[in-house]
N, CA, C and O of each residue as an XYZ file, in Angstrom:
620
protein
N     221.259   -132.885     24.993
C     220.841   -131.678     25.666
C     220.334   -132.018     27.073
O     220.775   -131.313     27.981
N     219.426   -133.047     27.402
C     219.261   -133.551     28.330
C     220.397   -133.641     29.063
O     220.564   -132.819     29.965
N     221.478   -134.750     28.786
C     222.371   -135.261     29.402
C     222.820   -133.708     29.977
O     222.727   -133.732     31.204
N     223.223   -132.522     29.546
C     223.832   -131.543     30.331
C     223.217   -130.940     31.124
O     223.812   -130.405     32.059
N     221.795   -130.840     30.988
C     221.238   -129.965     31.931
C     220.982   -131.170     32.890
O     220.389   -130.723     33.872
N     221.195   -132.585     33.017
C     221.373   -133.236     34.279
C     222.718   -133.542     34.513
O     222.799   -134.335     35.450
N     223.964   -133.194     33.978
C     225.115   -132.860     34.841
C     224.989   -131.331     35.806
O     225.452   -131.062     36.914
N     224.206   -130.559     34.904
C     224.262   -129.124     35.375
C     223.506   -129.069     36.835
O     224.018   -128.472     37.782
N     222.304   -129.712     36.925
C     221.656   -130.840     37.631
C     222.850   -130.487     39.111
O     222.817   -129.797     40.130
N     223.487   -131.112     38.670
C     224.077   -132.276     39.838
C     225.427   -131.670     40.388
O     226.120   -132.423     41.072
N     225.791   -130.604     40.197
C     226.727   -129.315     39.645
C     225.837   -128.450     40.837
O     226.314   -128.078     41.910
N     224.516   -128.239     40.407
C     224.049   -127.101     41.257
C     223.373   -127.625     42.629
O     222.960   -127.011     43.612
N     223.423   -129.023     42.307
C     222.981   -129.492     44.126
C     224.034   -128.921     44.973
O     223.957   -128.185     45.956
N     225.525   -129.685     44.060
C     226.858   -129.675     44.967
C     227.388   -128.262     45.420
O     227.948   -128.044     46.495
N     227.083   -127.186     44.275
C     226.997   -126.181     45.138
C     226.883   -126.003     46.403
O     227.585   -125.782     47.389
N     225.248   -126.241     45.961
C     224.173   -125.695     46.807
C     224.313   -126.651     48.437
O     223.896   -126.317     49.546
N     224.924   -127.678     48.096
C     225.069   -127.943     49.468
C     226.373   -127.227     50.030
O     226.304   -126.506     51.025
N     227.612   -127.465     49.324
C     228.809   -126.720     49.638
C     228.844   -125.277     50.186
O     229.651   -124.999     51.074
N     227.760   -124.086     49.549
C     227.530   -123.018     50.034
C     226.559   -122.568     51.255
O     226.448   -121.408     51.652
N     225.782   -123.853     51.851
C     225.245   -124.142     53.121
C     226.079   -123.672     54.109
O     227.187   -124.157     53.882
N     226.122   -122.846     55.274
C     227.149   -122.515     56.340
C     225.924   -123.164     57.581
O     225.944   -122.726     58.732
N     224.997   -124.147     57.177
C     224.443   -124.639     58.209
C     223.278   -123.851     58.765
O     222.520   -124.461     59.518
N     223.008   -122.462     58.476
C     222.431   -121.391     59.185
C     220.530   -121.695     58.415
O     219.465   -121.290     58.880
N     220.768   -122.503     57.194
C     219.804   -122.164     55.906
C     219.546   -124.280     56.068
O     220.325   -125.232     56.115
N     218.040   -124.119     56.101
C     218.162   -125.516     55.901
C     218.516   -126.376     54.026
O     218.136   -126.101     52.888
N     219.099   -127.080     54.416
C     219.498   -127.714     52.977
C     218.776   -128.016     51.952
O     219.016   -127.966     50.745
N     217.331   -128.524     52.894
C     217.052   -129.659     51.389
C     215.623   -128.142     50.883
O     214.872   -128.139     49.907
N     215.729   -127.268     51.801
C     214.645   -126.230     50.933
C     215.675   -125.527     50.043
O     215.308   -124.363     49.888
N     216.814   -125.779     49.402
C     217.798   -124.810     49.057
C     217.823   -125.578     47.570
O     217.630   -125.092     46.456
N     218.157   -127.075     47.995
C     217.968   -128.048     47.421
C     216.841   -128.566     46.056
O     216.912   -129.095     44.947
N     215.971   -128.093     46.861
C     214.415   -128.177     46.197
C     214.459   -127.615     45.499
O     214.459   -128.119     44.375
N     214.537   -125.997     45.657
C     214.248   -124.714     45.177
C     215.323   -124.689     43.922
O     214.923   -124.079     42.930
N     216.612   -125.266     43.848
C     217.578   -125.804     42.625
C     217.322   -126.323     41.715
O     217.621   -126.042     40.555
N     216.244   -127.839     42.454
C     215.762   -128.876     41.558
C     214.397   -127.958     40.468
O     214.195   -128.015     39.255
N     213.734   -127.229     41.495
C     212.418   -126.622     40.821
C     212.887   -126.097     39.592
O     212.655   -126.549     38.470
N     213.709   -124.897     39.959
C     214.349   -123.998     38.822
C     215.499   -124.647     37.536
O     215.942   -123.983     36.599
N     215.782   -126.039     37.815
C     216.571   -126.621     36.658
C     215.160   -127.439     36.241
O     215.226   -127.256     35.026
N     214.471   -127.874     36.350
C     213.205   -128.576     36.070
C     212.657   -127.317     34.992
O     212.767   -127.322     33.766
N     212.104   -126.363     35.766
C     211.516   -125.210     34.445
C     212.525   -125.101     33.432
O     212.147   -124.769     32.309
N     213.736   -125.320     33.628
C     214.492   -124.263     32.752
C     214.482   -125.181     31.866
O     214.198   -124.779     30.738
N     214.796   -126.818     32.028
C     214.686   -127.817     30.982
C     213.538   -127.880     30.444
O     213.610   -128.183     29.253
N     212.308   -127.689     30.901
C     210.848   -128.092     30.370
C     211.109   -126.622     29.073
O     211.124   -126.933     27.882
N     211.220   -125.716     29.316
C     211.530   -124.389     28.535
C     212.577   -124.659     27.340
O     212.228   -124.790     26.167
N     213.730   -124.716     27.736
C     214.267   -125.485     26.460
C     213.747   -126.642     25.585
O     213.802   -126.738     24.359
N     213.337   -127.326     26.303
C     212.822   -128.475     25.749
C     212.045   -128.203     24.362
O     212.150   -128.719     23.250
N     211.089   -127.016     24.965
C     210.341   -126.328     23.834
C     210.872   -125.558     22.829
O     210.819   -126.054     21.703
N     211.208   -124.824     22.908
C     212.433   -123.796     22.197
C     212.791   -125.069     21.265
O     212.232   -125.265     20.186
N     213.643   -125.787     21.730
C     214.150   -126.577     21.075
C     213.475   -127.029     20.164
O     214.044   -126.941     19.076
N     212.147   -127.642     20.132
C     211.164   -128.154     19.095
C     210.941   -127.000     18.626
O     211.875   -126.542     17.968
N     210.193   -126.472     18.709
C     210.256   -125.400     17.153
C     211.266   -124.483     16.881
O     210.937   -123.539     16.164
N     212.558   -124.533     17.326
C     213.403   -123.929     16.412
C     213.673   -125.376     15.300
O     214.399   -125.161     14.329
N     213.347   -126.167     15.393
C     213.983   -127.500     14.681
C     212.118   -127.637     14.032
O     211.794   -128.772     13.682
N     211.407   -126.906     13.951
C     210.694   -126.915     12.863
C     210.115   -125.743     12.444
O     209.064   -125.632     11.813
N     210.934   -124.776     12.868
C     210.554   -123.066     12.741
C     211.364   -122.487     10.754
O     212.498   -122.345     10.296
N     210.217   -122.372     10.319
C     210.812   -121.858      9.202
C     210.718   -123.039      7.938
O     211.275   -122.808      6.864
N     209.903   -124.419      8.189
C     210.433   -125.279      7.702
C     209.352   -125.198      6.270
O     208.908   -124.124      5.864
N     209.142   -126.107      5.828
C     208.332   -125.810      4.647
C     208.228   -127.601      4.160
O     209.137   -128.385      3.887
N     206.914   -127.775      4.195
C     206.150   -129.511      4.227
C     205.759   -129.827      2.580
O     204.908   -129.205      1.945
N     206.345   -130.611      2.216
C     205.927   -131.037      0.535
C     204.857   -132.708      0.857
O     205.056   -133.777      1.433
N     203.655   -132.024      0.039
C     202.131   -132.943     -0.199
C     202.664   -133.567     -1.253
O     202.938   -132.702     -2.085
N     202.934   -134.568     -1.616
C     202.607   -135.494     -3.158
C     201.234   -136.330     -3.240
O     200.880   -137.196     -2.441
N     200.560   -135.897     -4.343
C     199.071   -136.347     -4.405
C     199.233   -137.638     -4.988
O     200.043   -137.837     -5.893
N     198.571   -138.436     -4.556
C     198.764   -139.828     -4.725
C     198.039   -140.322     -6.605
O     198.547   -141.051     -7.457
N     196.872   -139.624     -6.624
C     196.114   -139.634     -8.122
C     196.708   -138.849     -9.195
O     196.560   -139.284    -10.337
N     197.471   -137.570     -8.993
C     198.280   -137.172     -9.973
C     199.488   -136.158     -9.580
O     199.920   -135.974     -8.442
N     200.037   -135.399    -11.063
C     201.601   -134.992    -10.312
C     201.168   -133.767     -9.240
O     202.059   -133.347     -8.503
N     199.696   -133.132     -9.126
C     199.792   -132.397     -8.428
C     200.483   -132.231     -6.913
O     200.382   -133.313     -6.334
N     201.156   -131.223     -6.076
C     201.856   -131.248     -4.978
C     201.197   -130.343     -3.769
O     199.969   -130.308     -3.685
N     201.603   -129.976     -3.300
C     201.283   -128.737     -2.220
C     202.270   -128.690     -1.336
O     202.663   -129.712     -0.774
N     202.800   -127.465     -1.102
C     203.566   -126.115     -0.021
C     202.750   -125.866      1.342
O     201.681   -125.335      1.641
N     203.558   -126.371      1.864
C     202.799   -125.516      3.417
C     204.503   -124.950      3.554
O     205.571   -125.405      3.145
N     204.072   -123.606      4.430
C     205.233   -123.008      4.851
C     204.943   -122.583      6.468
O     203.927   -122.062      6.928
N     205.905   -122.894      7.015
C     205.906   -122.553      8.627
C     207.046   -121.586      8.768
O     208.173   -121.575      8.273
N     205.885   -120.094     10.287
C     207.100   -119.282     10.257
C     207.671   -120.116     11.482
O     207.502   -121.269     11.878
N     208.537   -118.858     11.973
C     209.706   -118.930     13.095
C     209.557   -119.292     14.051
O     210.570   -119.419     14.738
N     208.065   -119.715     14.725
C     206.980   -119.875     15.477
C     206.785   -121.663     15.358
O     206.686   -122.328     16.389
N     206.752   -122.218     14.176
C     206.446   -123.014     13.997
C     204.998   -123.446     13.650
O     204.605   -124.611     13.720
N     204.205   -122.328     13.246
C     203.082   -122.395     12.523
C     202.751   -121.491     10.851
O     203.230   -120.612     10.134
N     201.426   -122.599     10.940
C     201.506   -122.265      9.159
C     201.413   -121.214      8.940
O     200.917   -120.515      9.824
N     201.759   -120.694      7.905
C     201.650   -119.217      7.501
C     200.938   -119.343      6.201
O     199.936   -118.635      6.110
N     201.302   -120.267      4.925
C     200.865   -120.202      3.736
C     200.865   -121.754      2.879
O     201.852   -122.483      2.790
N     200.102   -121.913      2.548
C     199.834   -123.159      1.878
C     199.787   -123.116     -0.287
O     198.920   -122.568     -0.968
N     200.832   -123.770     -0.715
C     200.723   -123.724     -1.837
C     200.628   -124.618     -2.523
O     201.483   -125.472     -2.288
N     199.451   -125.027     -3.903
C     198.786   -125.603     -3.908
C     199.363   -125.919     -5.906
O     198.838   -125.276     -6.814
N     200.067   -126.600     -6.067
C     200.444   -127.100     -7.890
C     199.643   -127.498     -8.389
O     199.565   -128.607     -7.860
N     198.745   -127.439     -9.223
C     197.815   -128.083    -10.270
C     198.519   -127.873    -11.573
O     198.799   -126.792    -12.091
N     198.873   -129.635    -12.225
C     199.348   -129.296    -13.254
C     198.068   -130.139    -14.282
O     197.429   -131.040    -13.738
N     197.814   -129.833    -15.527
C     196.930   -130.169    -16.566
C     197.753   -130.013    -17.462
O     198.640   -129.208    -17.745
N     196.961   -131.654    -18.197
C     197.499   -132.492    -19.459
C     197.301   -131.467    -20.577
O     198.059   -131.308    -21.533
N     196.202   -130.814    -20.328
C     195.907   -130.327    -21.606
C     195.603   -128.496    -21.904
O     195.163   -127.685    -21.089
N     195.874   -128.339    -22.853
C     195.750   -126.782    -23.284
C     194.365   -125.825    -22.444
O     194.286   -124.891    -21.646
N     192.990   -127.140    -23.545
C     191.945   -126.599    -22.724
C     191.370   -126.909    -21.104
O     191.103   -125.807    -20.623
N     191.231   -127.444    -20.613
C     191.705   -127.758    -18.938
C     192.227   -126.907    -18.312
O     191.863   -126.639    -17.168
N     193.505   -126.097    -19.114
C     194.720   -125.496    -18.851
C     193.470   -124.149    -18.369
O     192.984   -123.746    -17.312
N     193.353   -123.819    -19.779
C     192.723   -122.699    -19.665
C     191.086   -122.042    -19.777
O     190.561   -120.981    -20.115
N     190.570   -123.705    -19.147
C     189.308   -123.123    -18.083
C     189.610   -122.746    -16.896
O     189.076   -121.801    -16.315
N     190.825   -123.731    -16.284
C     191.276   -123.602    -14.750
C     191.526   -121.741    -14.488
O     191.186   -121.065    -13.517
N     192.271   -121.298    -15.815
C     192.537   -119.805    -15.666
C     191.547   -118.995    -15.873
O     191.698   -117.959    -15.224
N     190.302   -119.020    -16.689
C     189.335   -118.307    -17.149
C     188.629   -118.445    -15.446
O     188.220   -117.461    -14.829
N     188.610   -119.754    -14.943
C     187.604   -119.422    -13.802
C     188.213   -118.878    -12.518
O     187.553   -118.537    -11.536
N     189.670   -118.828    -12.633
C     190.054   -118.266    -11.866
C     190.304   -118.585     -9.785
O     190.818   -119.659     -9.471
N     190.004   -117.845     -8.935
C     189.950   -118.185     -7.810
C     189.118   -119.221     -7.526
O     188.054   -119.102     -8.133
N     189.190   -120.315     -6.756
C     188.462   -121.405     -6.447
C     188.333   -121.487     -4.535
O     189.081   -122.134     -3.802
N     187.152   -120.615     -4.109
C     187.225   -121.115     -2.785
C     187.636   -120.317     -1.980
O     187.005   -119.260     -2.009
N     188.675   -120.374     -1.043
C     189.523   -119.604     -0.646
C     191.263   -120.136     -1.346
O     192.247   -119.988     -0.621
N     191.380   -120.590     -2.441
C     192.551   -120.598     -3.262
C     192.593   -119.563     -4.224
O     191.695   -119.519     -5.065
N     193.518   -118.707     -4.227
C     193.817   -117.910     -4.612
C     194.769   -118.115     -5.561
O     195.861   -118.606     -5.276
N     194.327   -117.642     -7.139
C     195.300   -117.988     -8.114
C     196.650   -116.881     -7.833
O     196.702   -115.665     -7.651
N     197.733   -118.025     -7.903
C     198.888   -117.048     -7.384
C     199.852   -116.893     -8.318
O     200.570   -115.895     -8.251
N     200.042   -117.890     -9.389
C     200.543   -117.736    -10.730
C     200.396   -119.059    -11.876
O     200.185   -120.211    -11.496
N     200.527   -118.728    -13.137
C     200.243   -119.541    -13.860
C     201.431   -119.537    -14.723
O     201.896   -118.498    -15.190
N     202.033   -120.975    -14.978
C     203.147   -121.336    -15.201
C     203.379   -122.414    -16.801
O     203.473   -123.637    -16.701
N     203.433   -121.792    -17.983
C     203.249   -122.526    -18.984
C     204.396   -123.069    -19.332
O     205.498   -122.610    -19.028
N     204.113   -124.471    -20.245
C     205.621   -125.384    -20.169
C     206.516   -124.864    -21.377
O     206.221   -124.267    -22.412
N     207.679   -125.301    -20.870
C     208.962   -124.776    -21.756
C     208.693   -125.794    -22.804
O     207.931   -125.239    -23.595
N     208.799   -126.333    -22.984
C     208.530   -127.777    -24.059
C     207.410   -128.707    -24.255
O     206.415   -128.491    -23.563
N     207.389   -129.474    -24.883
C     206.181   -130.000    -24.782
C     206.020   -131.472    -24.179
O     205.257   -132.421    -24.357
N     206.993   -131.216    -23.472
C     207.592   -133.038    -22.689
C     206.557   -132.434    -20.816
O     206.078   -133.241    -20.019
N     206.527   -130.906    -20.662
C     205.834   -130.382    -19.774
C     204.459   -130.244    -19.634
O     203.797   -130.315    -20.669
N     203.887   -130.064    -18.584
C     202.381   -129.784    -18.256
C     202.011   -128.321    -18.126
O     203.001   -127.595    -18.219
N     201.323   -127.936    -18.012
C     200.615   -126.677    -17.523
C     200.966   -126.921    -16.347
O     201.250   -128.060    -15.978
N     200.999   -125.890    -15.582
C     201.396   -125.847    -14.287
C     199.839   -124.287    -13.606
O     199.702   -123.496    -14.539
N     199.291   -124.054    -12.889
C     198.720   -122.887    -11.729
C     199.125   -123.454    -10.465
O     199.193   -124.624    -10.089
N     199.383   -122.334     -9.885
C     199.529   -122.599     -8.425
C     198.859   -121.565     -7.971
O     198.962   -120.476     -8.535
N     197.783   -121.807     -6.490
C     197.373   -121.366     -5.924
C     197.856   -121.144     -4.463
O     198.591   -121.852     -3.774
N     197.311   -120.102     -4.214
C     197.896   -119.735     -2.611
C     196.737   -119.853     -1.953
O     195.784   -119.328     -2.528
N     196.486   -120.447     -0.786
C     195.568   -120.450      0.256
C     196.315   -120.437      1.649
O     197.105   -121.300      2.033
N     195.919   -119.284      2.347
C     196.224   -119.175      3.788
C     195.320   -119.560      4.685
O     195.718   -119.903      5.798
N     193.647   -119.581      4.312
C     192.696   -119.987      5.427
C     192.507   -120.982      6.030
O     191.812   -121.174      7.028
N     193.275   -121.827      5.300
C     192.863   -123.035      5.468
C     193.785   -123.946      6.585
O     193.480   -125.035      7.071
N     194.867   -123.230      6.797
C     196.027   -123.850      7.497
C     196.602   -122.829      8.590
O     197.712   -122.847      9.122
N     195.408   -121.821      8.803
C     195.791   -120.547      9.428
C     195.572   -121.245     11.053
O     194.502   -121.723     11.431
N     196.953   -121.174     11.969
C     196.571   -120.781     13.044
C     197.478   -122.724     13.510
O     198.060   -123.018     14.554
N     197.299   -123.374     12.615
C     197.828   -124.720     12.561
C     199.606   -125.123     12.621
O     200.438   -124.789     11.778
N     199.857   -125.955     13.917
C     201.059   -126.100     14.544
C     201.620   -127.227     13.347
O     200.906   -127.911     12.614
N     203.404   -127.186     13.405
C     203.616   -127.986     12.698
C     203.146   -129.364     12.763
O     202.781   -130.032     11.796
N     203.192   -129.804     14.204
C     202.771   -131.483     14.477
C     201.329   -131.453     13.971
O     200.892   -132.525     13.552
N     200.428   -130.264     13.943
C     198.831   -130.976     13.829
C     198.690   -130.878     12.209
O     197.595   -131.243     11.781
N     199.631   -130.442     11.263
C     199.869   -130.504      9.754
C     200.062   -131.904      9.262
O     199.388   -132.666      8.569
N     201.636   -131.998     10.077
C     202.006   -133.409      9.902
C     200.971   -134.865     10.495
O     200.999   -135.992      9.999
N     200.126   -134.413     11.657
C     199.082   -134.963     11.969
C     198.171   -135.479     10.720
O     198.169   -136.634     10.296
N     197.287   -134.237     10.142
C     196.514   -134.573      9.364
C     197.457   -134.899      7.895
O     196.618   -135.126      7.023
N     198.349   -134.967      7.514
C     199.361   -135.345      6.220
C     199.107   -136.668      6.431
O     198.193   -137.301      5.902
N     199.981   -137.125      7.269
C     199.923   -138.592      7.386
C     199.022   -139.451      7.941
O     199.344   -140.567      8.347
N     197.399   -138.804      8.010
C     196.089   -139.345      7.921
C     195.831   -139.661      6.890
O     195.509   -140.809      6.581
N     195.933   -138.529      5.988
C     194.743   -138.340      4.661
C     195.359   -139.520      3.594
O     196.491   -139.924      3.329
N     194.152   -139.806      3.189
C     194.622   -140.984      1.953
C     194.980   -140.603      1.004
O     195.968   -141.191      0.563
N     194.499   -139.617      0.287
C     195.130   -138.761     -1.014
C     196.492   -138.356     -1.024
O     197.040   -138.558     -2.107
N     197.144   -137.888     -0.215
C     198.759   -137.272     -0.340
C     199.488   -138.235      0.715
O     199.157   -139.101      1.525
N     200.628   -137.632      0.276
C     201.899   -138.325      1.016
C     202.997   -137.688      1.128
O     203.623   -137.318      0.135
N     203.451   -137.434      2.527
C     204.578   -136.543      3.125
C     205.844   -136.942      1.769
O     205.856   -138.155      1.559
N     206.636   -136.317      1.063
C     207.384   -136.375      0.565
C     208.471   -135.771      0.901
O     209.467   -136.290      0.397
N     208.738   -134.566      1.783
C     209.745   -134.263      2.375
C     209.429   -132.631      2.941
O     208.594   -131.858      2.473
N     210.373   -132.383      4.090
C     210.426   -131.626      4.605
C     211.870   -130.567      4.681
O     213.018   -130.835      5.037
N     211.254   -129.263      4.182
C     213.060   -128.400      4.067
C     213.059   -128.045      4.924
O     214.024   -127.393      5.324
């Protein structure tokens, strides 16, 4: 992408000198080319980064157990919603986690019981406060700080 907008570059000097009839000095014509392909690349430049992380959605793997977590980014490239897997070994565990319900600003968002018994309990919580207002890089920032989780992939 670079590489074209510095052929395009070099395209609009040659113009710009070619359409000179001498009357207009050159190198303010010149300048004023360079200025306006300079913004227009710094502008794409951006665009470009968050359409290439606009919409994307960040998977947490907790390092102490199978629990995971959802962050979702809109079109913008910021968080919108954070979702949060707690799975438990056991029946009762299972269902204190549900009796007590909301924890915090996590919001019980559904509770997911196993098909078999080779499965865990599954709740997942939704929390938006916590990641409200947060760019994709300063997510991935604090991800690949924290000692507990580990970036596992990005859709």
């Amino acid at each position: 992408m670079k590489k074209v907008l510095a052929i395009m570059l070099v395209f609009a000097s040659l113009f710009a000198f070619a359409a000179c009839t001498g009357k207009e000095n050159t190198a303010e014509t010149t300048a004023s080319t360079v200025a306006l392909t300079i913004q227009t690349t710094a502008g794409t430049d951006e665009t470009t980064k968050i359409s290439a992380v606009a919409g994307k959605t960040i998977l947490l793997k907790s390092l102490a157990s199978e629990d995971y977590v959802e962050i979702h980014t809109n079109v913008d490239g910021i968080a919108t919603v954070m979702l949060v897997h707690k799975f438990y070994a056991d029946e009762a565990s299972y269902q204190a986690a549900l009796d007590k319900g909301d924890y915090g600003t996590y919001k019980l968002e559904k509770a997911i019981e196993p098909e078999n018994e080779n499965e865990k309990h599954q709740i997942v919580f939704r929390d938006t406060e916590t990641i409200s207002g947060m760019t994709y890089d300063e997510i991935m920032s604090e991800a690949n700080g924290n000692k507990d989780y580990v970036v596992v992939g990005k859709q």
